[in-house]
PDB file of C-alpha atoms in Angstrom:
ATOM      1  CA  MET X  17     181.679 -31.118  72.542  1.00 51.00           C
ATOM      2  CA  ALA X  18     182.304 -26.999  73.203  1.00 53.00           C
ATOM      3  CA  GLU X  19     185.921 -26.200  73.733  1.00 55.00           C
ATOM      4  CA  ARG X  20     187.289 -26.324  76.959  1.00 69.00           C
ATOM      5  CA  VAL X  21     189.706 -23.620  78.084  1.00 85.00           C
ATOM      6  CA  THR X  22     191.497 -22.957  81.628  1.00 90.00           C
ATOM      7  CA  ILE X  23     192.246 -19.908  83.007  1.00 92.00           C
ATOM      8  CA  LYS X  24     194.220 -19.674  86.163  1.00 94.00           C
ATOM      9  CA  ALA X  25     193.179 -17.462  89.413  1.00 94.00           C
ATOM     10  CA  ALA X  26     194.178 -16.678  92.599  1.00 93.00           C
ATOM     11  CA  PRO X  27     192.395 -16.647  96.037  1.00 93.00           C
ATOM     12  CA  ARG X  28     191.538 -13.200  96.402  1.00 89.00           C
ATOM     13  CA  THR X  29     191.329 -11.416  99.971  1.00 85.00           C
ATOM     14  CA  VAL X  30     191.297  -7.756  98.199  1.00 79.00           C
ATOM     15  CA  LEU X  31     187.515  -7.303  98.582  1.00 80.00           C
ATOM     16  CA  GLY X  32     185.538  -4.121  98.539  1.00 79.00           C
ATOM     17  CA  LYS X  33     186.773  -0.926  96.942  1.00 79.00           C
ATOM     18  CA  LYS X  34     190.468  -1.919  97.593  1.00 80.00           C
ATOM     19  CA  VAL X  35     189.865  -3.913  94.571  1.00 84.00           C
ATOM     20  CA  ARG X  36     190.095  -1.114  92.338  1.00 85.00           C
ATOM     21  CA  GLN X  37     194.219  -1.512  93.073  1.00 85.00           C
ATOM     22  CA  LEU X  38     193.804  -5.008  91.653  1.00 87.00           C
ATOM     23  CA  ARG X  39     192.650  -3.572  88.213  1.00 87.00           C
ATOM     24  CA  ARG X  40     195.509  -1.201  87.994  1.00 88.00           C
ATOM     25  CA  ASN X  41     197.705  -3.666  88.528  1.00 90.00           C
ATOM     26  CA  GLY X  42     196.043  -5.885  85.911  1.00 90.00           C
ATOM     27  CA  ARG X  43     193.836  -8.465  87.708  1.00 92.00           C
ATOM     28  CA  LEU X  44     190.526  -9.090  87.435  1.00 93.00           C
ATOM     29  CA  PRO X  45     188.369  -9.781  90.304  1.00 94.00           C
ATOM     30  CA  GLY X  46     185.678 -12.443  90.621  1.00 93.00           C
ATOM     31  CA  ASN X  47     183.764 -14.794  92.231  1.00 94.00           C
ATOM     32  CA  VAL X  48     182.976 -18.347  92.126  1.00 95.00           C
ATOM     33  CA  PHE X  49     180.076 -20.183  93.224  1.00 93.00           C
ATOM     34  CA  GLY X  50     177.608 -22.976  92.793  1.00 90.00           C
ATOM     35  CA  ARG X  51     175.228 -25.323  93.923  1.00 86.00           C
ATOM     36  CA  GLY X  52     176.220 -26.751  97.510  1.00 85.00           C
ATOM     37  CA  ILE X  53     179.614 -24.794  97.603  1.00 88.00           C
ATOM     38  CA  GLU X  54     180.692 -21.897  99.533  1.00 90.00           C
ATOM     39  CA  SER X  55     181.219 -18.702  97.122  1.00 91.00           C
ATOM     40  CA  CYS X  56     184.985 -18.328  96.649  1.00 92.00           C
ATOM     41  CA  ALA X  57     186.556 -14.850  95.426  1.00 92.00           C
ATOM     42  CA  VAL X  58     189.249 -15.031  92.851  1.00 95.00           C
ATOM     43  CA  ASP X  59     191.184 -12.785  91.016  1.00 93.00           C
ATOM     44  CA  VAL X  60     192.458 -13.721  87.299  1.00 94.00           C
ATOM     45  CA  ASP X  61     195.053 -12.144  84.984  1.00 94.00           C
ATOM     46  CA  ALA X  62     192.717  -9.694  82.779  1.00 91.00           C
ATOM     47  CA  ARG X  63     194.261 -10.186  79.734  1.00 92.00           C
ATOM     48  CA  GLU X  64     194.421 -13.422  80.056  1.00 91.00           C
ATOM     49  CA  PHE X  65     190.685 -13.789  80.310  1.00 91.00           C
ATOM     50  CA  ALA X  66     190.318 -11.085  77.687  1.00 88.00           C
ATOM     51  CA  ARG X  67     192.182 -13.478  75.303  1.00 89.00           C
ATOM     52  CA  THR X  68     190.449 -16.563  76.369  1.00 86.00           C
ATOM     53  CA  ILE X  69     186.978 -15.477  76.280  1.00 83.00           C
ATOM     54  CA  LYS X  70     187.763 -13.795  72.790  1.00 83.00           C
ATOM     55  CA  SER X  71     189.140 -16.652  71.313  1.00 80.00           C
ATOM     56  CA  ALA X  72     186.747 -19.690  73.070  1.00 77.00           C
ATOM     57  CA  GLY X  73     183.515 -17.206  73.394  1.00 73.00           C
ATOM     58  CA  LEU X  74     181.563 -16.227  76.088  1.00 72.00           C
ATOM     59  CA  ARG X  75     179.826 -19.967  76.224  1.00 71.00           C
ATOM     60  CA  ALA X  76     182.758 -21.976  76.547  1.00 76.00           C
ATOM     61  CA  MET X  77     183.269 -24.595  79.728  1.00 82.00           C
ATOM     62  CA  ILE X  78     186.520 -23.359  81.667  1.00 88.00           C
ATOM     63  CA  GLU X  79     188.688 -25.347  83.858  1.00 91.00           C
ATOM     64  CA  LEU X  80     189.517 -22.723  86.449  1.00 92.00           C
ATOM     65  CA  ASP X  81     193.106 -23.446  88.369  1.00 93.00           C
ATOM     66  CA  VAL X  82     192.485 -21.886  91.226  1.00 93.00           C
ATOM     67  CA  GLU X  83     196.030 -22.054  92.919  1.00 93.00           C
ATOM     68  CA  GLY X  84     196.533 -23.776  96.019  1.00 91.00           C
ATOM     69  CA  GLU X  85     193.633 -26.261  94.894  1.00 92.00           C
ATOM     70  CA  PRO X  86     194.197 -29.691  94.116  1.00 93.00           C
ATOM     71  CA  ALA X  87     191.762 -29.678  91.336  1.00 90.00           C
ATOM     72  CA  PRO X  88     190.504 -27.467  88.546  1.00 91.00           C
ATOM     73  CA  ARG X  89     186.974 -26.388  89.137  1.00 92.00           C
ATOM     74  CA  TYR X  90     183.968 -26.445  85.644  1.00 91.00           C
ATOM     75  CA  VAL X  91     182.881 -23.492  85.656  1.00 91.00           C
ATOM     76  CA  ILE X  92     180.738 -21.626  82.897  1.00 87.00           C
ATOM     77  CA  LEU X  93     180.447 -17.804  82.718  1.00 87.00           C
ATOM     78  CA  ARG X  94     177.860 -16.618  84.714  1.00 88.00           C
ATOM     79  CA  GLY X  95     178.131 -13.056  84.666  1.00 89.00           C
ATOM     80  CA  LEU X  96     180.573 -10.567  83.290  1.00 87.00           C
ATOM     81  CA  THR X  97     180.444  -6.589  84.863  1.00 88.00           C
ATOM     82  CA  ARG X  98     181.846  -4.202  82.423  1.00 87.00           C
ATOM     83  CA  SER X  99     183.060  -0.251  82.868  1.00 83.00           C
ATOM     84  CA  GLY X 100     180.206   1.724  81.819  1.00 81.00           C
ATOM     85  CA  GLY X 101     178.274  -1.131  81.103  1.00 75.00           C
ATOM     86  CA  THR X 102     180.066  -1.769  77.326  1.00 80.00           C
ATOM     87  CA  GLY X 103     183.772  -0.979  78.722  1.00 81.00           C
ATOM     88  CA  GLU X 104     186.229  -2.946  80.016  1.00 84.00           C
ATOM     89  CA  PRO X 105     185.512  -5.884  81.845  1.00 87.00           C
ATOM     90  CA  ILE X 106     185.973  -4.968  85.933  1.00 89.00           C
ATOM     91  CA  HIS X 107     184.191  -7.956  87.817  1.00 91.00           C
ATOM     92  CA  ILE X 108     183.346 -11.979  86.428  1.00 93.00           C
ATOM     93  CA  ASP X 109     181.280 -14.366  88.093  1.00 94.00           C
ATOM     94  CA  PHE X 110     181.809 -18.334  87.405  1.00 93.00           C
ATOM     95  CA  PHE X 111     179.079 -20.729  88.109  1.00 92.00           C
ATOM     96  CA  GLN X 112     180.482 -24.250  89.071  1.00 92.00           C
ATOM     97  CA  VAL X 113     178.990 -27.025  87.710  1.00 90.00           C
ATOM     98  CA  ASP X 114     179.158 -30.624  88.936  1.00 88.00           C
ATOM     99  CA  PRO X 115     180.241 -32.816  85.940  1.00 86.00           C
ATOM    100  CA  SER X 116     177.932 -35.609  86.647  1.00 89.00           C
ATOM    101  CA  ILE X 117     174.646 -33.309  86.516  1.00 90.00           C
ATOM    102  CA  PRO X 118     173.018 -32.025  83.411  1.00 92.00           C
ATOM    103  CA  ILE X 119     172.903 -28.236  83.090  1.00 88.00           C
ATOM    104  CA  GLN X 120     170.613 -26.232  80.685  1.00 88.00           C
ATOM    105  CA  ALA X 121     172.498 -24.061  77.873  1.00 85.00           C
ATOM    106  CA  ASN X 122     172.217 -21.821  74.604  1.00 86.00           C
ATOM    107  CA  VAL X 123     174.079 -23.480  71.837  1.00 87.00           C
ATOM    108  CA  PRO X 124     174.539 -21.270  68.847  1.00 89.00           C
ATOM    109  CA  ILE X 125     172.765 -22.691  65.492  1.00 92.00           C
ATOM    110  CA  ARG X 126     174.987 -23.148  62.297  1.00 93.00           C
ATOM    111  CA  LEU X 127     173.493 -23.501  59.074  1.00 94.00           C
ATOM    112  CA  VAL X 128     175.541 -25.674  57.105  1.00 94.00           C
ATOM    113  CA  GLY X 129     175.242 -26.847  53.328  1.00 93.00           C
ATOM    114  CA  GLU X 130     173.169 -25.312  50.320  1.00 93.00           C
ATOM    115  CA  SER X 131     169.454 -24.698  49.995  1.00 93.00           C
ATOM    116  CA  PRO X 132     168.122 -26.075  46.401  1.00 93.00           C
ATOM    117  CA  ALA X 133     165.696 -23.043  46.489  1.00 91.00           C
ATOM    118  CA  VAL X 134     167.915 -20.520  46.810  1.00 91.00           C
ATOM    119  CA  ARG X 135     170.488 -22.137  44.098  1.00 91.00           C
ATOM    120  CA  ASP X 136     168.377 -22.940  41.488  1.00 92.00           C
ATOM    121  CA  LEU X 137     165.220 -20.817  42.463  1.00 91.00           C
ATOM    122  CA  ALA X 138     166.951 -17.544  43.464  1.00 90.00           C
ATOM    123  CA  GLY X 139     165.358 -17.638  46.416  1.00 90.00           C
ATOM    124  CA  THR X 140     166.703 -15.792  49.337  1.00 92.00           C
ATOM    125  CA  LEU X 141     167.586 -17.406  52.598  1.00 93.00           C
ATOM    126  CA  LEU X 142     166.018 -16.190  55.912  1.00 93.00           C
ATOM    127  CA  PRO X 143     167.904 -17.834  59.214  1.00 94.00           C
ATOM    128  CA  GLY X 144     164.977 -17.356  61.845  1.00 93.00           C
ATOM    129  CA  LEU X 145     166.911 -18.449  65.070  1.00 93.00           C
ATOM    130  CA  ASP X 146     170.565 -17.963  65.825  1.00 92.00           C
ATOM    131  CA  VAL X 147     170.768 -20.036  69.551  1.00 92.00           C
ATOM    132  CA  ALA X 148     169.025 -23.041  70.882  1.00 93.00           C
ATOM    133  CA  SER X 149     168.545 -24.182  73.942  1.00 93.00           C
ATOM    134  CA  VAL X 150     169.851 -27.705  75.265  1.00 93.00           C
ATOM    135  CA  ARG X 151     170.271 -29.952  78.326  1.00 94.00           C
ATOM    136  CA  CYS X 152     173.139 -32.200  78.704  1.00 92.00           C
ATOM    137  CA  LEU X 153     176.131 -32.813  80.623  1.00 90.00           C
ATOM    138  CA  PRO X 154     178.569 -29.763  81.404  1.00 85.00           C
ATOM    139  CA  LEU X 155     181.591 -31.223  79.841  1.00 82.00           C
ATOM    140  CA  ALA X 156     179.160 -32.791  76.579  1.00 85.00           C
ATOM    141  CA  ILE X 157     177.977 -28.927  75.807  1.00 84.00           C
ATOM    142  CA  PRO X 158     178.373 -28.593  71.927  1.00 85.00           C
ATOM    143  CA  ASP X 159     180.240 -26.206  70.194  1.00 81.00           C
ATOM    144  CA  ALA X 160     177.213 -25.182  68.053  1.00 86.00           C
ATOM    145  CA  ILE X 161     174.121 -27.343  66.515  1.00 91.00           C
ATOM    146  CA  SER X 162     174.632 -27.980  62.843  1.00 92.00           C
ATOM    147  CA  VAL X 163     171.416 -27.498  60.910  1.00 93.00           C
ATOM    148  CA  ASP X 164     171.513 -28.898  57.109  1.00 93.00           C
ATOM    149  CA  LEU X 165     169.768 -26.540  54.457  1.00 94.00           C
ATOM    150  CA  SER X 166     169.461 -29.366  51.851  1.00 93.00           C
ATOM    151  CA  GLY X 167     166.036 -29.384  52.463  1.00 91.00           C
ATOM    152  CA  LEU X 168     164.975 -26.372  51.874  1.00 92.00           C
ATOM    153  CA  LYS X 169     163.768 -27.539  48.035  1.00 92.00           C
ATOM    154  CA  SER X 170     160.860 -25.093  47.686  1.00 91.00           C
ATOM    155  CA  PHE X 171     159.633 -21.994  48.965  1.00 90.00           C
ATOM    156  CA  ASP X 172     156.748 -23.630  50.777  1.00 89.00           C
ATOM    157  CA  VAL X 173     159.559 -25.681  53.179  1.00 91.00           C
ATOM    158  CA  THR X 174     160.431 -24.272  56.487  1.00 93.00           C
ATOM    159  CA  LEU X 175     162.919 -26.237  58.742  1.00 94.00           C
ATOM    160  CA  THR X 176     162.077 -26.578  62.227  1.00 95.00           C
ATOM    161  CA  VAL X 177     163.603 -27.393  65.839  1.00 95.00           C
ATOM    162  CA  GLY X 178     161.940 -30.611  65.564  1.00 93.00           C
ATOM    163  CA  ASP X 179     163.510 -30.965  62.224  1.00 93.00           C
ATOM    164  CA  ILE X 180     167.441 -30.859  63.731  1.00 91.00           C
ATOM    165  CA  ALA X 181     168.833 -34.256  63.975  1.00 85.00           C
ATOM    166  CA  PRO X 182     170.008 -34.935  67.551  1.00 79.00           C
ATOM    167  CA  VAL X 183     172.686 -34.952  68.960  1.00 84.00           C
ATOM    168  CA  SER X 184     173.965 -37.750  71.411  1.00 88.00           C
ATOM    169  CA  GLY X 185     173.024 -37.024  75.089  1.00 90.00           C
ATOM    170  CA  VAL X 186     172.116 -33.468  74.147  1.00 93.00           C
ATOM    171  CA  GLU X 187     168.347 -32.386  74.203  1.00 94.00           C
ATOM    172  CA  ILE X 188     166.938 -29.819  72.657  1.00 94.00           C
ATOM    173  CA  LEU X 189     164.476 -27.564  74.652  1.00 95.00           C
ATOM    174  CA  THR X 190     163.577 -25.040  72.181  1.00 95.00           C
ATOM    175  CA  ASP X 191     160.263 -25.470  70.985  1.00 95.00           C
ATOM    176  CA  PRO X 192     160.005 -27.857  68.279  1.00 95.00           C
ATOM    177  CA  ALA X 193     157.459 -25.658  66.287  1.00 95.00           C
ATOM    178  CA  ILE X 194     160.008 -22.377  66.004  1.00 95.00           C
ATOM    179  CA  VAL X 195     161.218 -21.840  62.658  1.00 95.00           C
ATOM    180  CA  VAL X 196     165.160 -22.195  62.223  1.00 95.00           C
ATOM    181  CA  ALA X 197     165.478 -21.229  58.551  1.00 95.00           C
ATOM    182  CA  THR X 198     162.914 -20.682  55.139  1.00 94.00           C
ATOM    183  CA  VAL X 199     163.607 -19.200  51.507  1.00 93.00           C
ATOM    184  CA  ASN X 200     161.393 -16.227  50.391  1.00 92.00           C
ATOM    185  CA  PRO X 201     160.790 -16.567  46.694  1.00 91.00           C
ATOM    186  CA  PRO X 202     162.265 -13.752  44.330  1.00 88.00           C
ATOM    187  CA  ARG X 203     160.834 -10.461  43.985  1.00 80.00           C
ATOM    188  CA  VAL X 204     159.194 -10.087  40.583  1.00 71.00           C
ATOM    189  CA  ARG X 205     159.107  -6.611  39.340  1.00 59.00           C
ATOM    190  CA  ALA X 206     155.893  -5.670  37.450  1.00 54.00           C
ATOM    191  CA  ALA X 207     156.722  -4.341  33.668  1.00 55.00           C
ATOM    192  CA  VAL X 208     155.255  -1.159  33.383  1.00 58.00           C
ATOM    193  CA  ARG X 209     153.062  -0.223  30.468  1.00 60.00           C
ATOM    194  CA  GLY X 210     153.761   3.096  28.354  1.00 55.00           C
ATOM    195  CA  ALA X 211     151.178   5.095  26.818  1.00 49.00           C
TER     196      ALA X 211
END
């Protein structure tokens, strides 16, 4: 299951161009929205947000603890606007999910184990897929999908999405024919004949 992190937020009354003052005070403005709920303006501590996202990643399930609300909101990061496109975050959008309704998410592929074709035949491992699209309950999103490389015993074997062992409660939506990993044979240099 993906790591769940908590971020403290405060209801935001400062809107429009006045949010610059919030940013100068170390606060990051944002919005919470979702199906069937009214959009809510919030702000979070910019340093806490940066630390949390750096350790948990952009795909983490977040418990947004909004000041004055009785229970945390389960949210995922839906949008992150950065200064100049690549600078410091200047605005965040959180999508509130219902923990009882499945959602679609992208989960990283983690290659584990060792391929006999690499170890014994001096082949080169060629990863083919970084993330897979899945459908599951929001609180059951896996950290990663592990793919065992021990099945790559020769150069004519490829691992596809269809070969991934299913995780309980997680449906993989990515096309089963897409290659996850394969092994290339070593390059052989032709001997140059001298005259």
